[in-house]
Tab-separated table of C-alpha atoms and ligand atoms in Angstrom:
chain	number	residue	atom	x	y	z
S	1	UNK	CA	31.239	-83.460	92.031
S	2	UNK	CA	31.956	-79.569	92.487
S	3	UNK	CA	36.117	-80.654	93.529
S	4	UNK	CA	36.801	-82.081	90.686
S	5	UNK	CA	35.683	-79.430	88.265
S	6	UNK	CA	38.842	-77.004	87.192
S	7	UNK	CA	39.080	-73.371	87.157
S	8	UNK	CA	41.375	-71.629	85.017
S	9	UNK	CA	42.890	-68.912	86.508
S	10	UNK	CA	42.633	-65.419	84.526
S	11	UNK	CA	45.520	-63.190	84.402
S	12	UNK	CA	47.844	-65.252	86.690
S	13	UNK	CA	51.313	-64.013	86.059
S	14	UNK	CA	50.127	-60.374	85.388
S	15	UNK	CA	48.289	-60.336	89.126
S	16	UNK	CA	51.176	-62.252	90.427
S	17	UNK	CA	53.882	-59.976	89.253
S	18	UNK	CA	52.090	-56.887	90.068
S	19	UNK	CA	50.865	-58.228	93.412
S	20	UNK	CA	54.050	-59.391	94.817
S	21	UNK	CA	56.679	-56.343	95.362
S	22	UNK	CA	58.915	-57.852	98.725
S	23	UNK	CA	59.401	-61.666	98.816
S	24	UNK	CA	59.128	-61.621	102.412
S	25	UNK	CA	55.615	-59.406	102.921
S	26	UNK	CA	52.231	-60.614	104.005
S	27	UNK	CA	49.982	-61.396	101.378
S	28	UNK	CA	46.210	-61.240	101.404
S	29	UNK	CA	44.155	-63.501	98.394
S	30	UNK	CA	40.581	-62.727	98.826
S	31	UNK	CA	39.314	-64.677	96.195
S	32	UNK	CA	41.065	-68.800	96.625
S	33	UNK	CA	38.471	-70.214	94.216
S	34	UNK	CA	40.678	-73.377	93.255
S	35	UNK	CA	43.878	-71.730	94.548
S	36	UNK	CA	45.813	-70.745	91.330
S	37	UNK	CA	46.834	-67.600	92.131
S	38	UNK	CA	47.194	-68.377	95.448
S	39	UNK	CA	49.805	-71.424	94.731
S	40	UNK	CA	52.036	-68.755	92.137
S	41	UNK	CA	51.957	-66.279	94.998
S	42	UNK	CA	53.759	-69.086	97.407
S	43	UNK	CA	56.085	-69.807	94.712
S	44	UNK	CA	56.868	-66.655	94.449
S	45	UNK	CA	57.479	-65.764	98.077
S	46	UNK	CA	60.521	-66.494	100.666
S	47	UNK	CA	60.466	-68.620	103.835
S	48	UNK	CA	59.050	-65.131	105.570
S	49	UNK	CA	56.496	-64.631	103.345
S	50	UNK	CA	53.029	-65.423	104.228
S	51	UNK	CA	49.922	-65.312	102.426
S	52	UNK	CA	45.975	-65.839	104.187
S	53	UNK	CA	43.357	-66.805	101.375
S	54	UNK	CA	39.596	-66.519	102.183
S	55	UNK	CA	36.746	-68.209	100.316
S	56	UNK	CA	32.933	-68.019	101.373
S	57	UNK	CA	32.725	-71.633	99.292
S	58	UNK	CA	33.260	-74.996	101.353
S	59	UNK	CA	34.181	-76.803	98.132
S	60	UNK	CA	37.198	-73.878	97.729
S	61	UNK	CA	37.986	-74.339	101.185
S	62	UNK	CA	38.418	-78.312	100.913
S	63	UNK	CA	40.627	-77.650	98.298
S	64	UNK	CA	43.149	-74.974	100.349
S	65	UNK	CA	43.054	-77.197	103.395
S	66	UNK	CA	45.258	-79.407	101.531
S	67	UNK	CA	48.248	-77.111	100.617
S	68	UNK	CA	50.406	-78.127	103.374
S	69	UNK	CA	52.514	-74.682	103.673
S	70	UNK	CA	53.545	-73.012	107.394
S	71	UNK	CA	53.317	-69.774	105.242
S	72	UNK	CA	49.544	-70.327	104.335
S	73	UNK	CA	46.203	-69.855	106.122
S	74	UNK	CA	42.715	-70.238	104.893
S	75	UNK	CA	39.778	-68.190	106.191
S	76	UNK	CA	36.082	-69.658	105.610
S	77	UNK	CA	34.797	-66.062	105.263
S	78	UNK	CA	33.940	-63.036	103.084
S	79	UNK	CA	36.436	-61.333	102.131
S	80	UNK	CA	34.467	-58.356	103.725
S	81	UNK	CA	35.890	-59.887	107.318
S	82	UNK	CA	38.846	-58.732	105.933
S	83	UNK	CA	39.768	-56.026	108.602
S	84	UNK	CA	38.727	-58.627	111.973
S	85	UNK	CA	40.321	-61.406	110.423
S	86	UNK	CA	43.579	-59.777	109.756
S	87	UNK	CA	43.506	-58.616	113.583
S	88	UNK	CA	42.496	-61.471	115.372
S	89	UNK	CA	45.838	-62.481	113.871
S	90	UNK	CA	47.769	-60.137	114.980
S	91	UNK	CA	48.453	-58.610	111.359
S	92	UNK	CA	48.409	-54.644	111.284
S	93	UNK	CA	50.117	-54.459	107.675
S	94	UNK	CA	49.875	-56.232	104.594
S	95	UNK	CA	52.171	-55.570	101.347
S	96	UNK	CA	48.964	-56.397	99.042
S	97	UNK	CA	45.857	-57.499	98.499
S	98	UNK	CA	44.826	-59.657	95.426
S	99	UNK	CA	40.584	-60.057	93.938
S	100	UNK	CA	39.551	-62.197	91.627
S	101	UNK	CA	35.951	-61.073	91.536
S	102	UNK	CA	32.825	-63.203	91.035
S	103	UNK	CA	32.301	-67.295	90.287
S	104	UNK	CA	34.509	-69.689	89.655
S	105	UNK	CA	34.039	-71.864	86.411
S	106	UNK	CA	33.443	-75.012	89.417
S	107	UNK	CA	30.593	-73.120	90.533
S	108	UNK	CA	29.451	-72.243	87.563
S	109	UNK	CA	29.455	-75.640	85.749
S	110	UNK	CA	28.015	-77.645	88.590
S	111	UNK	CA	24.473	-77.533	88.113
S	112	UNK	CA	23.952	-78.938	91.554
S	113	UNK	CA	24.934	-75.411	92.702
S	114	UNK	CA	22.516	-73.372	90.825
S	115	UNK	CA	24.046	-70.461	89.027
S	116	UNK	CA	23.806	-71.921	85.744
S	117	UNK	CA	20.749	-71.187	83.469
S	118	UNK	CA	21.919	-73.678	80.886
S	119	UNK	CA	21.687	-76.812	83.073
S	120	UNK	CA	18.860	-77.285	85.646
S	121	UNK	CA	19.562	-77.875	89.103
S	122	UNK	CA	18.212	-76.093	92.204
S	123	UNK	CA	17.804	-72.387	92.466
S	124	UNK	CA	20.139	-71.246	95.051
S	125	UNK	CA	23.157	-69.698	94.001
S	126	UNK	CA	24.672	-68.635	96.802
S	127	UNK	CA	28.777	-68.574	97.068
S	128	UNK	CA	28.178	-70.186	100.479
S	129	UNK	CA	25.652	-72.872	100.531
S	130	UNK	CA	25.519	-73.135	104.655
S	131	UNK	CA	24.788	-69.457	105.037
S	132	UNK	CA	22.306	-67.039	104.138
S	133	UNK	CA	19.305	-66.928	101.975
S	134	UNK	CA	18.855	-69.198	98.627
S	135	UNK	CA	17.560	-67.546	94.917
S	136	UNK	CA	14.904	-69.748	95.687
S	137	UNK	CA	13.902	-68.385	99.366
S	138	UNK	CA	14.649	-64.973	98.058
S	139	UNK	CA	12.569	-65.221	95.110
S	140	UNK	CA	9.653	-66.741	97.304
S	141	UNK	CA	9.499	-63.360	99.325
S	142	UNK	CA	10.808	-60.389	97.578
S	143	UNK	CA	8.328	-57.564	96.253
S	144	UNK	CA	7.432	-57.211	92.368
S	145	UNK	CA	9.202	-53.459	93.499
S	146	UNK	CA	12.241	-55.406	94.878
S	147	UNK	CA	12.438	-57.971	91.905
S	148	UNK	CA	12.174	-55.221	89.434
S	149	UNK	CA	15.293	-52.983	91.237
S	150	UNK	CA	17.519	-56.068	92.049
S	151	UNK	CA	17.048	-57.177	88.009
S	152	UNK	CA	17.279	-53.664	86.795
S	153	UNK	CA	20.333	-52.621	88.716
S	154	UNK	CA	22.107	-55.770	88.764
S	155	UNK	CA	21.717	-56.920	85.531
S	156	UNK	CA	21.107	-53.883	83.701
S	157	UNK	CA	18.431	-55.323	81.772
S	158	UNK	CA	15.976	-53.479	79.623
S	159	UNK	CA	13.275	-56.246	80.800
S	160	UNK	CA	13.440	-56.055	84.282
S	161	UNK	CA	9.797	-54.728	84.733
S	162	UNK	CA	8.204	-57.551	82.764
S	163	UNK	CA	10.591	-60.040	84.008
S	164	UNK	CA	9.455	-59.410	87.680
S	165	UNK	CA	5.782	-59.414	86.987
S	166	UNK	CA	6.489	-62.843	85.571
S	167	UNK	CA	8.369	-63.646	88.774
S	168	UNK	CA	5.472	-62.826	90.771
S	169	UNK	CA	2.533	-64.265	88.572
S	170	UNK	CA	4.537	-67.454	88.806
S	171	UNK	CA	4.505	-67.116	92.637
S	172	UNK	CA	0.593	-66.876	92.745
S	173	UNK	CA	0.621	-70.122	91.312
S	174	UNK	CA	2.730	-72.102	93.440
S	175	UNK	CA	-0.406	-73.869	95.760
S	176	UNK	CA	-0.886	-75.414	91.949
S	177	UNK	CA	2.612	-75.642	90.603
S	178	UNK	CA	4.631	-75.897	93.628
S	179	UNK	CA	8.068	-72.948	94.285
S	180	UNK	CA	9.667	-72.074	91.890
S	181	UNK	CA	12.687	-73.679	92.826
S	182	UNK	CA	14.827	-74.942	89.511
S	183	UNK	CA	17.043	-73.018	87.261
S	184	UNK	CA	15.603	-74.207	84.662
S	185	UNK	CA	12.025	-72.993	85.165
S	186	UNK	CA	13.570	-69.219	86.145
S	187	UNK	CA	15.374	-69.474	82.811
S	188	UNK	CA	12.192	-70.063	80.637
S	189	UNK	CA	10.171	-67.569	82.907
S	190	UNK	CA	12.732	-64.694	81.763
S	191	UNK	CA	13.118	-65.868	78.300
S	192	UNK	CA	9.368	-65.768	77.531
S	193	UNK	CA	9.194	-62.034	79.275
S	194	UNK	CA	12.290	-60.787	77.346
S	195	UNK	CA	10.978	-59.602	74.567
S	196	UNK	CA	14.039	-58.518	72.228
S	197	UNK	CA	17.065	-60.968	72.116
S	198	UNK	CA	20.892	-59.850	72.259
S	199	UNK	CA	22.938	-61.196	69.512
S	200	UNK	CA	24.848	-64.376	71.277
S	201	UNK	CA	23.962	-63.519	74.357
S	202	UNK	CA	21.311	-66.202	76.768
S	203	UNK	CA	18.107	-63.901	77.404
S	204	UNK	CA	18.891	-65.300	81.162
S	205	UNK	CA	21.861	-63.863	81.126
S	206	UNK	CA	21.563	-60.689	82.949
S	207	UNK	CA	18.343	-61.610	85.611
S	208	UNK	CA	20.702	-64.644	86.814
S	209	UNK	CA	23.533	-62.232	87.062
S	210	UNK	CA	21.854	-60.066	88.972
S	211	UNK	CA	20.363	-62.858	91.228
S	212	UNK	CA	23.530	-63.870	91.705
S	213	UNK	CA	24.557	-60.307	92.659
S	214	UNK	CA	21.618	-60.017	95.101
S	215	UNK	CA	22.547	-63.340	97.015
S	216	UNK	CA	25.763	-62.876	97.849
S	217	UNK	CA	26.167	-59.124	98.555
S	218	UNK	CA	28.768	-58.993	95.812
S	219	UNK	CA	29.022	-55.169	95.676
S	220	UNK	CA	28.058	-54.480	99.372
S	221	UNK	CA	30.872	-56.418	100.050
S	222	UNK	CA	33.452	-55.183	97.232
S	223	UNK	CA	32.721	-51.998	98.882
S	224	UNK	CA	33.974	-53.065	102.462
S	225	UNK	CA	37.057	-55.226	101.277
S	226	UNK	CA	38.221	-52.333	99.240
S	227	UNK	CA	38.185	-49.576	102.284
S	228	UNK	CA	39.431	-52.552	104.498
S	229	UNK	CA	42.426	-53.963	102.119
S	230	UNK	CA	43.333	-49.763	101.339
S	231	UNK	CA	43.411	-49.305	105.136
S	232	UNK	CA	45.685	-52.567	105.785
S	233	UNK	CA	48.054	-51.628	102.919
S	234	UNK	CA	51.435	-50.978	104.041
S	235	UNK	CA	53.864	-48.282	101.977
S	236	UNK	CA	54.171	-49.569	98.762
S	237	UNK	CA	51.672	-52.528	99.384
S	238	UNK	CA	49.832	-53.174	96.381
S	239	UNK	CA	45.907	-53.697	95.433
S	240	UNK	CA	45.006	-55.644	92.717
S	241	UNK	CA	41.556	-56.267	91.513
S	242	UNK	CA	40.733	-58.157	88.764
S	243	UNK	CA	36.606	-57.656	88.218
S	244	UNK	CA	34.569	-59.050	85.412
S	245	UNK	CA	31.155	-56.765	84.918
S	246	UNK	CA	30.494	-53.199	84.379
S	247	UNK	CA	29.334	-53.002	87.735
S	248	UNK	CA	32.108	-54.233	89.851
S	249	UNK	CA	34.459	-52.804	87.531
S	250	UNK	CA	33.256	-49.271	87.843
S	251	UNK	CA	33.399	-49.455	91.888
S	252	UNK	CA	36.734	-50.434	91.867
S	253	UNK	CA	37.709	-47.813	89.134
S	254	UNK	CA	36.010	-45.251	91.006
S	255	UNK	CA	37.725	-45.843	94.245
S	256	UNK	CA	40.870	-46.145	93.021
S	257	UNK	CA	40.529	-42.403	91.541
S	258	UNK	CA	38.484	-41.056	94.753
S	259	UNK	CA	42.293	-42.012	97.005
S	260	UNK	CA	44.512	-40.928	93.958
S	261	UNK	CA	43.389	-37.822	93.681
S	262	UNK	CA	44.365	-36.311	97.340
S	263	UNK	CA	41.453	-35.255	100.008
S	264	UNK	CA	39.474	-32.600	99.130
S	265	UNK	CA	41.061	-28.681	99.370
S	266	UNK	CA	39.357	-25.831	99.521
S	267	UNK	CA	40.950	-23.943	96.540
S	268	UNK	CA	39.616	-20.140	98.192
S	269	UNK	CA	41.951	-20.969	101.388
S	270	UNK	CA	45.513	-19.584	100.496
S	271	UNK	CA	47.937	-22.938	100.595
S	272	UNK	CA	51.152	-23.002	98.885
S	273	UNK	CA	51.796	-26.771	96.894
S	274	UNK	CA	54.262	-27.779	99.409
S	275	UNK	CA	51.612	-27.770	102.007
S	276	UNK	CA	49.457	-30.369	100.057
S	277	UNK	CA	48.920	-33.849	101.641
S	278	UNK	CA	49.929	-36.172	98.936
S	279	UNK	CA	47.324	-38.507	97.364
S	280	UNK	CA	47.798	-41.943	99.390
S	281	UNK	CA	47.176	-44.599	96.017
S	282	UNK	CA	49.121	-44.015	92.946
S	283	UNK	CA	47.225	-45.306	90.048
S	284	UNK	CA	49.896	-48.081	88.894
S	285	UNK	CA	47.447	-49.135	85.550
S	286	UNK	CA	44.530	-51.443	83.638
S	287	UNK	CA	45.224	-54.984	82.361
S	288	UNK	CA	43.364	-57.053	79.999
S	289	UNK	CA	44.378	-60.944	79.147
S	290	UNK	CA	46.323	-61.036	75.822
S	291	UNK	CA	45.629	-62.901	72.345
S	292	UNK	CA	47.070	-66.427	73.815
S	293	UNK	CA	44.890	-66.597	77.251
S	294	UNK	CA	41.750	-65.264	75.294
S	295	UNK	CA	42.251	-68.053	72.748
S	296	UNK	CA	42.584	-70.357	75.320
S	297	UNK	CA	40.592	-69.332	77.953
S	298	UNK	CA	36.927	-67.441	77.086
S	299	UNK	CA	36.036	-66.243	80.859
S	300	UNK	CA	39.078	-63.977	80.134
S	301	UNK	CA	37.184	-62.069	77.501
S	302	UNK	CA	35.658	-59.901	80.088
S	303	UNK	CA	38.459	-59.592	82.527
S	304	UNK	CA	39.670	-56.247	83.419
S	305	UNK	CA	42.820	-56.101	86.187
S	306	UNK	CA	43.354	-52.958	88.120
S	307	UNK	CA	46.020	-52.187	89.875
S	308	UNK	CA	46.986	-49.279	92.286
S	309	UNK	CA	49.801	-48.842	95.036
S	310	UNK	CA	49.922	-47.079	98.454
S	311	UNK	CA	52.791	-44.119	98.108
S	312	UNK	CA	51.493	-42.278	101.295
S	313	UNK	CA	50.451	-43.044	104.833
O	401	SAM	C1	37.022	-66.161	90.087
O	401	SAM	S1	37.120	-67.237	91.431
O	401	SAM	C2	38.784	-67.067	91.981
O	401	SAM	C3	39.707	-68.017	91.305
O	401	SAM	C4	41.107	-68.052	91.870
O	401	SAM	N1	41.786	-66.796	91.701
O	401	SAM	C5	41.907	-69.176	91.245
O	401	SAM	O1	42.903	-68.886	90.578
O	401	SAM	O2	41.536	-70.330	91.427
O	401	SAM	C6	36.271	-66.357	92.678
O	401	SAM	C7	36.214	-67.062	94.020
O	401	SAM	O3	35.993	-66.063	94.990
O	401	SAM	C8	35.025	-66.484	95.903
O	401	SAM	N2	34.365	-65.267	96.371
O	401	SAM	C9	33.626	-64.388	95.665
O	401	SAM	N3	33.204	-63.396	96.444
O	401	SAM	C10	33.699	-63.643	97.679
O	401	SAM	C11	33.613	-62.977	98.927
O	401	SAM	N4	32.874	-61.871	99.093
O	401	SAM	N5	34.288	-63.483	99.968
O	401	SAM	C12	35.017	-64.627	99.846
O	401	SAM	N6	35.109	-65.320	98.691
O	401	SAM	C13	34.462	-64.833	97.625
O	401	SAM	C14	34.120	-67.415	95.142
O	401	SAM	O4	33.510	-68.344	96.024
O	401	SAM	C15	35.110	-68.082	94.174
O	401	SAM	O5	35.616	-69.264	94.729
């Protein structure tokens, strides 16, 4: 089912255009999902050109195996093997690296795949079925401590407390009721602990976010691409990161300003300006999607596109 659901693609020609600087450089996607940005890049780029995509999804991968392109390689990883899989093929340099944070709408509408708290299906969430650790399996072990953290943290939700002594009075009860194992049941275990509603706004919401978040290392491993793709950049190589929480958001913001704002001086020391190492990312700007995609496309509500370029070594 999951290949023949579509994904819109958010911001294409603004990460496109800001991604792509030399028509001939080596491109890095680390986000295929269904491969739209990935197929405007290509368009974009000359016979040199090359671009490697990575997906931790099998369904995303099936998809990218069939673009038939010398200039394109697919890597059934985490984008936080950035740095190993770039040199294991012989790539020091890259002239930018391109995110498209979080789900894809395929994931998201097949229920089959668990993410979804509006259709039941089986609780496991995870980006890359064949690895790892299920909601379910996690859910089954974690401490009320751990349950309350993850749900707090991740989802920034008020309820997190009462939510995870649900979680774990629910557990006692699993010799009678069996796991809890459906999306379903989660869902109406957090909506009967939430206790205030948000206007328009599933009380599910933020506990299967941060699920979600928990499974699949999402900002353990923003943290590593980001050092990895800032280290790969080349002069004038270009990262763009196009998040769609607070949470990711603010990790990219923040280490965008920690590398354009030069290494720490020590202002008592007597050095003259000249002497200065220069900041190595210039802070290029912030995107949103504009009146037309947001009509036509509601997942771009929430998207925010970062972009920043490499001026020094
Ligand atoms: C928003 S979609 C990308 C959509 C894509 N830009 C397009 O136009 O079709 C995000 C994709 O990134 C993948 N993904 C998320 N985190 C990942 C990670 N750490 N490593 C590899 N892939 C990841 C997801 O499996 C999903 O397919």
């Amino acid at each position: 089912m999951g290949n023949e659901l579509q994904h819109r693609t958010v911001l294409l020609e603004e990460a496109v255009d800001a991604l792509v600087t030399r028509v001939d450089g080596v491109y890095v996607d680390g986000t295929f999902g269904r491969g739209g940005h990935s197929r405007a890049v290509l368009a974009k780029l000359s016979e040199a050109g090359r671009l490697i995509a990575f997906d931790k999804d099998p369904q995303a991968i099936a998809t990218a195996r069939a673009i038939e392109d010398p200039r394109f390689t697919i890597v059934h990883e985490s984008f936080a093997s950035l740095a190993p899989a770039l040199a294991t093929r012989g790539i020091e340099r890259v002239a930018g690296v391109l995110l498209d944070l979080g789900v894809s709408s395929p994931q998201l509408d097949d229920p089959a795949r668990g993410f979804s708290f509006r259709a039941d299906g089986p609780l496991d969430m995870r980006m890359d079925p064949t690895r790892g650790e299920s909601a379910a399996e996690w859910l089954a072990r974690a401490s009320q401590q751990e349950l309350t953290e993850v749900i707090r943290d991740y989802g920034e939700e008020r309820f997190a407390v009462q939510i995870a002594k649900a979680l774990v009075a629910r557990r006692a009860e699993s010799d009678r009721l069996g796991p809890l194992d459906s999306t379903g049941e989660l869902a109406e275990i957090v909506a009967r602990a939430v206790k205030t509603r948000e206007k328009g706004k599933d009380p599910a919401t933020r506990t299967f976010q941060a699920i979600r978040i928990y499974v699949n290392q999402e900002l353990a491993e923003l943290q590593v691409v980001l050092e990895a793709a800032f280290a790969s950049l080349e002069q004038g190589g270009r990262l763009v990161v196009i998040s769609f929480h607070s949470l990711e958001d603010r990790i990219v913001k923040r280490f965008m300003q920690a590398h354009a704002s030069g290494p720490a001086i020590d202002r008592r020391l007597p050095i003259r300006a000249v002497d200065l190492p220069a900041a190595p990312l210039r802070i290029i700007g912030r995107v949103f999607a504009g009146a037309a995609e947001l009509e036509s496309n509601p997942r771009a509500r929430s998207a925010v596109m970062r972009v920043a370029e490499r001026v020094a070594p």
